[in-house]
Every structure is written in C-alpha cells, then in structure tokens.
Short mmCIF file of C-alpha atoms and ligand atoms in Angstrom, two decimals:
data_model
loop_
_atom_site.label_atom_id
_atom_site.label_comp_id
_atom_site.label_asym_id
_atom_site.label_seq_id
_atom_site.Cartn_x
_atom_site.Cartn_y
_atom_site.Cartn_z
CA GLY A 206 -2.58 -20.82 -12.89
CA GLY A 207 0.35 -20.41 -9.81
CA ASN A 208 0.04 -23.23 -7.28
CA MET A 209 2.63 -25.26 -8.57
CA ARG A 210 4.88 -21.83 -8.22
CA SER A 211 3.87 -20.92 -4.71
CA HIS A 212 6.28 -21.83 -1.80
CA TYR A 213 8.76 -20.80 -4.33
CA LYS A 214 11.67 -18.92 -2.83
CA PRO A 215 12.10 -15.88 -5.02
CA ARG A 216 15.16 -13.07 -4.25
CA VAL A 217 13.45 -10.95 -1.67
CA SER A 218 15.11 -7.33 -1.54
CA TYR A 219 13.96 -4.90 1.45
CA TYR A 220 14.19 -1.33 1.76
CA TYR A 221 14.40 0.46 4.98
CA SER A 222 15.63 3.93 5.71
CA LYS A 223 16.98 4.31 9.88
CA GLY A 224 14.94 7.22 11.03
CA ILE A 225 11.94 6.97 9.62
CA GLY A 226 10.24 6.32 11.91
CA ASP A 227 10.85 9.75 14.51
CA TYR A 228 9.00 11.60 12.47
CA HIS A 229 5.87 12.62 13.83
CA TYR A 230 2.32 14.06 11.92
CA GLY A 231 1.35 15.32 14.89
CA GLU A 232 -0.30 15.13 18.24
CA LYS A 233 -3.63 13.86 17.41
CA HIS A 234 -2.89 12.12 14.15
CA PRO A 235 -3.28 8.76 13.38
CA MET A 236 -0.63 8.50 10.75
CA LYS A 237 1.88 7.04 12.91
CA PRO A 238 5.41 6.87 10.87
CA HIS A 239 6.55 5.20 14.75
CA ARG A 240 4.46 1.61 13.13
CA LEU A 241 7.78 1.17 10.58
CA ALA A 242 10.45 0.91 13.55
CA LEU A 243 8.07 -1.17 15.36
CA THR A 244 7.60 -3.40 11.50
CA ASN A 245 11.26 -3.39 11.21
CA SER A 246 12.31 -4.59 14.89
CA LEU A 247 9.95 -8.07 14.29
CA VAL A 248 11.37 -8.39 11.00
CA LEU A 249 14.81 -8.25 12.68
CA GLY A 250 14.18 -10.07 15.50
CA TYR A 251 12.96 -12.80 13.74
CA GLY A 252 15.73 -13.27 11.74
CA MET A 253 14.14 -12.58 8.38
CA HIS A 254 17.26 -9.76 7.25
CA LYS A 255 19.53 -12.90 6.84
CA TYR A 256 17.78 -14.46 4.28
CA MET A 257 16.96 -10.96 1.93
CA GLU A 258 19.16 -8.14 0.46
CA MET A 259 18.84 -5.55 3.03
CA TYR A 260 18.96 -2.43 2.11
CA GLU A 261 19.04 1.49 3.12
CA PRO A 262 17.93 3.44 -0.06
CA GLN A 263 18.88 6.89 -1.25
CA ARG A 264 16.50 9.75 -0.73
CA ALA A 265 14.44 10.23 -3.97
CA THR A 266 15.78 13.47 -5.76
CA ARG A 267 13.31 16.68 -6.55
CA ASP A 268 13.80 15.32 -10.68
CA GLU A 269 12.84 11.69 -9.70
CA ILE A 270 9.80 13.01 -7.49
CA CYS A 271 9.03 15.51 -10.56
CA GLU A 272 8.64 12.45 -13.29
CA PHE A 273 4.98 12.75 -11.54
CA HIS A 274 4.63 15.78 -9.13
CA ASP A 275 4.48 19.62 -10.23
CA GLN A 276 7.59 21.78 -9.85
CA ASP A 277 5.88 24.24 -8.27
CA TYR A 278 4.42 21.86 -5.78
CA ILE A 279 8.01 20.28 -5.26
CA ASP A 280 9.07 23.23 -4.56
CA PHE A 281 6.81 23.91 -2.04
CA LEU A 282 6.91 20.75 -0.13
CA SER A 283 10.85 21.11 -0.19
CA ARG A 284 11.00 24.98 1.09
CA LEU A 285 8.20 24.14 3.89
CA SER A 286 9.85 25.71 6.66
CA SER A 287 8.38 26.77 10.58
CA PRO A 288 6.85 29.04 11.35
CA PRO A 289 5.55 29.08 8.28
CA THR A 290 5.49 32.41 6.29
CA PRO A 291 2.10 34.57 4.64
CA THR A 292 3.05 33.43 0.86
CA MET A 293 3.29 30.03 2.21
CA VAL A 294 0.20 29.86 4.39
CA ASN A 295 -1.64 31.00 1.26
CA LEU A 296 0.30 28.25 -0.85
CA MET A 297 -0.40 25.22 1.76
CA LYS A 298 -3.98 25.84 1.02
CA GLN A 299 -3.78 25.71 -2.65
CA PHE A 300 -1.79 22.15 -2.02
CA ASN A 301 -4.50 21.01 0.36
CA MET A 302 -1.85 20.86 3.55
CA THR A 303 -4.56 20.79 6.20
CA ASP A 304 -5.53 18.71 9.01
CA ASP A 305 -5.28 15.44 7.21
CA CYS A 306 -1.93 16.47 5.77
CA PRO A 307 0.16 18.60 8.28
CA ALA A 308 2.93 20.64 7.60
CA PHE A 309 5.07 18.82 10.06
CA PRO A 310 8.92 18.88 10.91
CA ASN A 311 11.15 17.25 7.71
CA LEU A 312 8.07 16.72 5.96
CA TYR A 313 9.80 16.66 2.75
CA ASP A 314 13.07 14.69 3.89
CA PHE A 315 10.21 11.63 5.10
CA CYS A 316 9.01 11.85 1.71
CA GLN A 317 11.95 11.74 -0.26
CA GLN A 318 13.06 8.98 2.05
CA TYR A 319 9.98 6.74 0.91
CA ALA A 320 9.80 7.71 -2.07
CA GLY A 321 13.59 6.49 -2.43
CA ALA A 322 12.74 3.44 -0.91
CA SER A 323 9.82 2.44 -3.79
CA LEU A 324 12.40 3.56 -6.38
CA LEU A 325 15.01 1.14 -5.49
CA GLY A 326 13.14 -1.12 -5.46
CA ALA A 327 11.39 -1.34 -8.61
CA ARG A 328 14.89 -0.57 -10.05
CA HIS A 329 16.01 -3.87 -8.81
CA ILE A 330 13.07 -5.30 -10.34
CA THR A 331 13.20 -3.84 -13.39
CA SER A 332 16.95 -5.25 -13.54
CA GLN A 333 16.02 -8.86 -12.10
CA ARG A 334 18.64 -8.37 -9.38
CA SER A 335 15.52 -9.33 -7.05
CA ASP A 336 12.07 -11.11 -7.23
CA ILE A 337 10.01 -9.53 -4.34
CA ALA A 338 11.15 -6.06 -4.38
CA VAL A 339 9.67 -4.55 -0.11
CA ASN A 340 9.20 -1.39 1.44
CA TRP A 341 6.85 -0.94 4.63
CA THR A 342 7.28 2.65 4.20
CA GLY A 343 5.78 3.05 0.93
CA GLY A 344 1.94 3.19 -0.44
CA LEU A 345 0.87 6.60 0.13
CA HIS A 346 -1.98 6.08 -2.33
CA HIS A 347 -4.05 9.15 -2.33
CA ALA A 348 -0.79 11.96 -3.34
CA HIS A 349 -1.88 13.48 -6.55
CA LYS A 350 0.29 15.38 -9.52
CA ALA A 351 -0.18 19.15 -7.36
CA GLU A 352 -1.77 18.27 -4.47
CA ALA A 353 -1.47 16.69 -0.60
CA SER A 354 -4.59 14.03 0.21
CA GLY A 355 -5.09 11.59 2.69
CA PHE A 356 -2.16 11.80 5.03
CA CYS A 357 0.08 11.41 1.42
CA TYR A 358 2.46 14.18 -0.53
CA VAL A 359 4.12 12.14 -2.71
CA ASN A 360 3.55 8.95 -4.47
CA ASP A 361 6.06 6.39 -4.18
CA ILE A 362 3.77 4.47 -6.31
CA VAL A 363 3.15 6.12 -9.49
CA LEU A 364 6.62 6.91 -8.99
CA ALA A 365 7.79 3.09 -9.00
CA ILE A 366 5.12 2.09 -11.62
CA LEU A 367 6.73 4.91 -13.90
CA GLU A 368 9.71 2.80 -13.51
CA LEU A 369 8.31 -0.65 -14.06
CA LEU A 370 6.82 0.96 -17.35
CA ARG A 371 10.80 1.33 -18.30
CA PHE A 372 10.74 -2.19 -19.02
CA HIS A 373 7.66 -3.96 -18.32
CA PRO A 374 5.23 -3.44 -20.89
CA ARG A 375 2.00 -3.95 -18.53
CA VAL A 376 2.36 -3.60 -15.04
CA LEU A 377 -0.85 -4.50 -12.07
CA TYR A 378 -1.31 -2.53 -9.46
CA ILE A 379 -3.66 -4.66 -6.35
CA ASP A 380 -4.54 -1.86 -3.25
CA ILE A 381 -6.14 -4.24 -0.27
CA ASP A 382 -5.58 -1.06 1.52
CA ILE A 383 -9.32 0.25 3.38
CA HIS A 384 -9.44 3.00 1.31
CA HIS A 385 -10.20 3.58 -2.11
CA GLY A 386 -6.42 4.14 -3.99
CA ASP A 387 -7.91 7.05 -6.08
CA GLY A 388 -4.13 8.88 -6.40
CA VAL A 389 -2.77 5.90 -8.66
CA GLN A 390 -5.93 5.15 -10.44
CA GLU A 391 -6.05 8.90 -11.88
CA ALA A 392 -2.49 9.05 -12.56
CA PHE A 393 -3.44 6.31 -14.80
CA TYR A 394 -6.77 6.19 -15.80
CA ASN A 395 -6.28 6.53 -19.89
CA SER A 396 -3.58 4.19 -19.74
CA ASN A 397 -3.54 0.63 -20.47
CA ARG A 398 -0.31 -0.49 -19.79
CA VAL A 399 -1.23 -0.31 -15.89
CA MET A 400 -4.66 -2.06 -14.80
CA THR A 401 -5.41 -0.77 -11.40
CA VAL A 402 -7.51 -2.94 -9.06
CA SER A 403 -8.68 -1.68 -5.49
CA PHE A 404 -10.66 -3.14 -2.62
CA HIS A 405 -12.01 -0.78 -0.47
CA LYS A 406 -14.78 0.34 1.85
CA TYR A 407 -17.33 2.43 -0.22
CA THR A 408 -19.93 3.59 2.00
CA GLY A 409 -21.50 7.56 1.91
CA ASP A 410 -19.04 10.03 2.96
CA PHE A 411 -16.18 7.13 3.79
CA PHE A 412 -13.15 8.87 2.17
CA PRO A 413 -11.82 9.88 -0.51
CA GLY A 414 -15.73 9.06 -1.81
CA THR A 415 -14.32 7.68 -5.65
CA GLY A 416 -14.08 3.96 -5.98
CA ALA A 417 -17.57 3.02 -7.54
CA LEU A 418 -17.77 -0.17 -10.03
CA ASP A 419 -18.48 2.14 -12.71
CA GLU A 420 -15.05 3.82 -12.42
CA THR A 421 -13.46 1.66 -15.12
CA GLY A 422 -10.78 3.91 -17.35
CA GLU A 423 -11.23 6.33 -20.06
CA GLY A 424 -9.82 6.34 -23.30
CA ALA A 425 -7.39 3.51 -23.76
CA GLY A 426 -7.53 3.20 -20.33
CA LYS A 427 -11.32 1.98 -20.71
CA HIS A 428 -11.71 -1.16 -18.86
CA PHE A 429 -8.34 -1.36 -17.46
CA SER A 430 -9.44 0.26 -13.62
CA LEU A 431 -11.16 -1.91 -11.54
CA ASN A 432 -12.76 -1.18 -8.23
CA VAL A 433 -14.05 -3.65 -5.57
CA PRO A 434 -16.61 -1.32 -3.11
CA LEU A 435 -17.40 -2.98 -0.15
CA GLN A 436 -19.22 -2.37 3.45
CA ASP A 437 -18.57 -2.09 6.74
CA GLY A 438 -17.51 -6.04 8.58
CA ILE A 439 -16.65 -8.22 5.71
CA ASP A 440 -14.96 -10.85 7.21
CA ASP A 441 -11.66 -13.15 6.06
CA TYR A 442 -13.04 -15.80 4.08
CA SER A 443 -15.67 -13.58 2.03
CA TYR A 444 -12.65 -11.55 1.48
CA VAL A 445 -10.02 -13.87 0.63
CA ALA A 446 -12.44 -15.82 -1.51
CA LEU A 447 -13.60 -12.86 -3.46
CA PHE A 448 -10.01 -11.84 -3.97
CA LYS A 449 -8.61 -14.67 -5.30
CA ASN A 450 -11.83 -14.83 -7.79
CA ILE A 451 -11.33 -11.83 -8.73
CA MET A 452 -7.49 -11.43 -9.18
CA SER A 453 -7.30 -14.63 -10.94
CA SER A 454 -9.22 -13.69 -13.89
CA CYS A 455 -7.70 -10.33 -13.76
CA ILE A 456 -4.13 -12.01 -13.73
CA GLU A 457 -5.36 -14.50 -16.60
CA SER A 458 -6.95 -11.78 -18.77
CA TYR A 459 -4.12 -8.58 -18.30
CA ARG A 460 -0.72 -11.18 -18.36
CA PRO A 461 0.89 -8.61 -15.82
CA SER A 462 5.25 -8.74 -16.16
CA ALA A 463 4.56 -6.86 -13.60
CA ILE A 464 3.17 -6.42 -9.98
CA LEU A 465 2.92 -3.84 -6.93
CA LEU A 466 0.59 -4.47 -4.14
CA GLN A 467 0.11 -2.48 -1.55
CA CYS A 468 -0.82 -3.67 1.48
CA GLY A 469 -2.52 -1.39 3.70
CA ALA A 470 -3.32 -3.11 7.69
CA ASP A 471 -6.18 -0.56 8.23
CA SER A 472 -8.41 -3.43 6.54
CA LEU A 473 -7.80 -5.76 9.63
CA GLY A 474 -10.10 -5.96 12.19
CA CYS A 475 -9.71 -3.86 14.77
CA ASP A 476 -8.50 -0.87 13.00
CA ARG A 477 -8.54 2.66 14.62
CA LEU A 478 -9.30 3.86 11.40
CA GLY A 479 -11.21 0.89 9.40
CA ALA A 480 -14.38 -1.17 9.56
CA PHE A 481 -13.03 -4.72 8.01
CA ASN A 482 -12.45 -7.12 10.24
CA LEU A 483 -9.77 -9.04 8.70
CA SER A 484 -7.31 -11.08 10.59
CA ILE A 485 -3.69 -10.68 9.74
CA ARG A 486 -3.89 -14.37 8.33
CA ALA A 487 -6.46 -13.41 5.78
CA HIS A 488 -4.40 -10.38 5.27
CA GLY A 489 -1.08 -12.69 4.12
CA GLU A 490 -3.89 -15.44 2.44
CA CYS A 491 -3.92 -12.31 0.33
CA VAL A 492 -0.48 -11.68 -0.62
CA GLN A 493 0.25 -15.06 -0.40
CA TYR A 494 -1.58 -15.95 -3.25
CA ILE A 495 -0.26 -13.01 -5.66
CA LYS A 496 3.71 -14.19 -4.93
CA SER A 497 2.26 -18.06 -6.06
CA TRP A 498 1.76 -16.11 -9.57
CA GLY A 499 5.64 -15.92 -9.53
CA ILE A 500 5.81 -12.26 -11.40
CA PRO A 501 8.25 -10.17 -10.16
CA LEU A 502 6.14 -8.08 -7.31
CA MET A 503 7.13 -4.81 -5.43
CA VAL A 504 5.02 -4.54 -2.07
CA VAL A 505 4.47 -1.34 0.25
CA GLY A 506 2.97 -0.91 2.83
CA GLY A 507 0.15 1.96 3.38
CA GLY A 508 -2.41 2.35 6.13
CA GLY A 509 -2.74 1.28 9.09
CA TYR A 510 -3.92 2.96 12.56
CA THR A 511 -3.64 0.41 15.63
CA ILE A 512 0.02 0.06 15.53
CA ARG A 513 0.42 -2.84 16.87
CA ASN A 514 -1.70 -4.93 14.54
CA VAL A 515 0.56 -2.98 11.65
CA SER A 516 3.47 -4.29 12.46
CA ARG A 517 2.63 -7.71 13.25
CA CYS A 518 0.93 -7.96 9.97
CA TRP A 519 3.80 -6.89 7.89
CA ALA A 520 6.78 -8.66 9.69
CA TYR A 521 3.97 -11.96 9.10
CA GLU A 522 3.63 -10.51 5.30
CA THR A 523 7.32 -10.03 4.85
CA SER A 524 7.75 -13.91 6.18
CA VAL A 525 4.92 -15.07 4.03
CA LEU A 526 7.31 -13.75 1.00
CA LEU A 527 10.16 -15.34 2.06
CA ASP A 528 8.59 -18.49 2.53
CA MET A 529 9.96 -18.30 5.83
CA GLY A 530 7.84 -20.02 8.72
CA VAL A 531 7.76 -18.27 11.87
CA ASN A 532 7.13 -18.61 15.91
CA ASP A 533 3.87 -17.06 16.31
CA THR A 534 5.72 -16.20 19.83
CA LEU A 535 7.01 -12.66 18.79
CA PRO A 536 10.93 -12.09 19.33
CA GLN A 537 12.47 -9.92 22.30
CA THR A 538 12.41 -6.25 20.81
CA SER A 539 12.52 -2.86 22.37
CA TYR A 540 8.54 -2.05 21.46
CA ASP A 541 7.37 -5.14 23.24
CA GLU A 542 4.96 -2.94 26.00
CA TYR A 543 2.98 -2.19 22.30
CA PHE A 544 2.73 -6.73 21.91
CA ALA A 545 2.02 -7.03 25.61
CA PRO A 546 -0.63 -9.16 27.45
CA ASP A 547 -0.48 -11.92 24.79
CA TYR A 548 3.10 -11.08 22.58
CA VAL A 549 1.90 -12.93 19.65
CA LEU A 550 1.86 -12.63 16.14
CA HIS A 551 -1.40 -13.45 15.70
CA PRO A 552 -3.77 -11.93 18.36
CA PRO A 553 -7.92 -13.15 18.55
CA ILE A 554 -8.87 -10.04 16.25
CA VAL A 555 -12.16 -8.90 18.20
CA THR A 556 -15.08 -8.45 15.80
CA LYS A 557 -15.87 -4.37 16.23
CA VAL A 558 -18.72 -4.38 13.55
CA ASP A 559 -21.36 -7.08 11.77
CA ASN A 560 -20.67 -7.99 7.96
CA GLN A 561 -22.79 -5.89 6.17
CA ASN A 562 -21.82 -7.19 2.92
CA SER A 563 -24.82 -9.86 1.91
CA LYS A 564 -24.07 -13.16 0.29
CA ALA A 565 -26.00 -11.92 -2.62
CA GLY A 566 -24.46 -8.55 -3.09
CA LEU A 567 -20.77 -10.20 -3.27
CA GLU A 568 -22.14 -12.63 -5.87
CA ARG A 569 -22.94 -9.52 -7.53
CA LEU A 570 -19.87 -7.76 -7.02
CA VAL A 571 -18.13 -10.79 -8.52
CA ARG A 572 -20.14 -11.08 -11.70
CA GLY A 573 -20.15 -7.05 -12.38
CA CYS A 574 -16.23 -7.69 -11.99
CA ARG A 575 -16.28 -10.80 -14.18
CA GLU A 576 -18.19 -9.10 -17.14
CA GLN A 577 -15.72 -5.73 -17.34
CA LEU A 578 -12.25 -8.51 -17.25
CA ARG A 579 -14.00 -9.83 -20.55
CA TYR A 580 -13.07 -6.44 -22.00
CA LEU A 581 -9.61 -7.35 -21.84
CA ASN A 582 -9.51 -10.48 -24.14
CA GLY A 583 -10.80 -8.23 -27.01
C1 LIG B 832 -3.09 5.38 3.22
N1 LIG B 832 -9.67 9.53 8.10
C2 LIG B 832 -4.59 7.19 4.09
C3 LIG B 832 -6.42 7.94 4.65
C4 LIG B 832 -6.77 9.01 4.92
C5 LIG B 832 -7.64 9.46 5.21
C6 LIG B 832 -9.42 11.31 7.65
C7 LIG B 832 -8.63 11.41 9.86
C8 LIG B 832 -8.46 12.13 10.54
C9 LIG B 832 -7.62 13.04 10.48
C10 LIG B 832 -6.95 13.55 11.44
C11 LIG B 832 -7.38 13.22 12.95
C12 LIG B 832 -8.65 11.91 12.03
C13 LIG B 832 -9.78 10.05 13.73
C14 LIG B 832 -9.17 9.91 9.50
C15 LIG B 832 -12.92 14.36 5.48
C16 LIG B 832 -12.04 14.99 6.53
C17 LIG B 832 -12.35 14.35 7.99
C18 LIG B 832 -9.83 16.30 9.78
C19 LIG B 832 -9.93 16.02 10.87
N2 LIG B 832 -8.23 12.47 12.82
C20 LIG B 832 -4.27 6.10 3.79
C21 LIG B 832 -8.68 10.87 5.24
C22 LIG B 832 -9.74 10.59 6.22
C23 LIG B 832 -6.08 14.90 11.38
N3 LIG B 832 -10.10 12.51 5.95
O1 LIG B 832 -5.04 5.08 3.02
C24 LIG B 832 -5.63 15.24 12.53
O2 LIG B 832 -9.40 10.13 12.26
O3 LIG B 832 -11.91 11.75 5.89
C25 LIG B 832 -11.25 12.64 5.39
C26 LIG B 832 -11.44 13.83 5.90
C27 LIG B 832 -12.08 15.93 6.47
C28 LIG B 832 -10.60 16.33 7.24
N4 LIG B 832 -10.82 15.91 8.91
C29 LIG B 832 -11.36 14.55 8.69
O4 LIG B 832 -4.46 5.01 4.57
C30 LIG B 832 -2.13 6.25 4.33
N5 LIG B 832 -8.67 11.86 7.80
C31 LIG B 832 -7.01 13.78 14.07
C32 LIG B 832 -6.02 14.58 14.23
CA1 LIG B 833 -7.82 -0.15 -1.62
ZN1 LIG B 834 -6.22 3.51 4.32
#
C-alpha cells in the first residue's frame, strides 16, 4: 500500500504552451481553452513554479501523432482552412467535425501543442527524469483513430501511453472525468499491457453512451478494461470511498509500473455539463491517493466547463502533487474577476442534483468490480 509514501516529495515537471488559452471552439461552445490560462496563472501566482521543472514543449509532429491516428485524418486536420472548400466540407462529415467538434481557427496547432506536452511528459517519465509529469492542457480522451469526438481531435492520452509502453511493461490508465474515457479504452481494448479504468456518469443518453460494467476488454485484453458507471449527484464521501476501494484492489492486482491519471474537472459539483457533486478537496483526494502509491505518474486535464472551478481544482491538485500546502486565499492574478466574490481556492459547492446513487447500488458496483479484478491474479 502507499500510505507510508503518501507525503513523499517527488520530482514534478509541468508542461504549458504559452498562448494555448487563446484558442476558441466558438461562441456558444462549452469547451473553453481559456481555463488553461486561468489554471496556469493560479499555479504561478501560488509560486508553484519554484518547486517544479517548467517546460514549454514543442508541437507534436505529424509522425508522432500518426503513431496512433490515421494519416488521412491527420492530413485533413492539418490542411483545414477557413472558409472550407467543398471537398473539405465532405471530409468534415466523414471525420465527425460537427457542432461538438467544430473546425475552429488554428485547430491543428492547438492539437499539436497539447499532444506535444503529453508526449514530452511521458518521455520524462520513461527516462526517469521526473516522478510526476503534469499537463493540464491534455486529457482529450474521446478522440478516435480516424474521427474527432466529444470536443477531442487528437488523443494525447493514447500517444502518451504508447510512449510509456516503450519502457513500461504495464500501464494503468485512470479517468475521473464525468464522461466515459471511450477513446482510450477502445485503443487498448485488446491489450493486457494497458488497464483502463473510468469512473463516469452512465444513464440514458449521457455522452458517449459507452462504459457499462460489462465492457471488460477482448482477446488478450479480456478483464483489462474496468468501468464504474454512476448516477447523478454522487457526493464526496461515496465517491472517494468507492475510488479508493476500487483503485487499491486494481493497483494491487495489476501492479502497474506507470500510471496515467486523467483529471477531468466536470465531475465537480456546479459543472456546466456535469451532474456530480464533488468538491475540489474530494477530487484532489483521488489525486493524492494515486500519488501515495509512489508509482511513476503522469497527470492530465480533460473536461471541466465551469472554468473558475476547473482552474481552482487543477491549481489545487498541482499543490497536492508537490505536497505543498497553499493558502485558501487565492493569489492576485490578471483574472481576478473570475474568482469573485470570495477569491478562495475552496468555494462552497452548492448541491445541484440529488444523489441518485443508493448505498446498495454502490455496494453492488464494488462487488462487480472486485469480481472482475479477481481474474487479473489468475
Ligand atoms: C473531455 N454535451 C468532453 C465531453 C464531450 C461531451 C455534449 C454538448 C454541447 C455542445 C455544444 C454546445 C453543448 C450545452 C454537451 C449528442 C449531441 C448533443 C451539439 C449541440 N452546447 C470531455 C459531448 C456531448 C456545441 N455531445 O469528456 C456547440 O451543451 O451529447 C453530445 C452529442 C449531438 C451534438 N449536440 C449535443 O469532457 C474533454 N455536447 C453549444 C455549441
Ligand atoms: Ca471518466
Ligand atoms: Zn468530460
């Protein structure tokens, strides 16, 4: 177990491309890259840069991106122009570039930047230059090999895991975004060298509609995909207990040599698209718990649509990874207006939805997960 090491001071590296906060998905679109600029300014405002290695990564190249993605799809992304030609309009349909995944200005640059950051982080983990690599600009878990999906175009997580697999025999992927991590699950569905675990809302037509308990992997990958489907309104206590319970068994059974943790902040209470009730502290406790195992760790962002809370959450989680206490009063930044009226790191999260997860339902879920994990020990 990790308790003894729960407060070790790891070597942490941090990846951020200046200007990544300036990309725009479009007027009404809920995905706001600006939240990345807010996060970065809180991280710097708290002085965390003094305790990490700070990197401005290079853009991922076409060849690096095509380690996972189809060339035709990436060629299309890199040639997008406005206004699109009629041929382009047809290809846009083919590659699912619709309302969720619009063709915004300099889209391919944006993808190259967040993917370049995840790749460099993964390389620093494999070379053992870093114990923990943090890229809040990555985490775009829905992108498929030859299709955009759910605000994601290039799957930086799959690219980072492929890089980790060059040296690591077993990589564990954990996804606490409120949406199912379908793109990553699909990429490694037949592999026992990557175990994917996603906690998500799974009800009716909630996007992307996959992530049932019985999606467990195929072929050599049978039992190596774990899904934890949840209902609206889950609270701090049940989520953290469930998370620790399932992840401890999972780590003990699978014995990963590296972990990639996707920290989508749309599982927080008050999220514009989400429907859970997690506080920033509880979300961060999941991060702390994974850190406490002392296994080489890469941490990425993901969803998160109430951007004042997303940036607070990821700044707090950076401090957790650094094992650095931070003041509840936020530092002054050029984005102060977002944090009014209280200017604190841990604002009270007002409950938006009732907890639809019964105690019995959660117990059944834990039993189901543990039953699946038994197969890993042979
Ligand atoms: C990782 N939910 C990504 C999560 C991706 C969720 C969806 C929207 C949405 C899109 C908009 C918009 C929106 C208020 C919310 C079935 C549809 C319904 C598009 C209007 N407002 C992550 C993707 C999800 C786009 N998609 O995991 C432009 O909400 O539910 C759907 C699909 C068809 C398309 N329509 C929505 O967090 C980063 N989209 C406003 C403008
Ligand atoms: Ca998830
Ligand atoms: Zn999400």
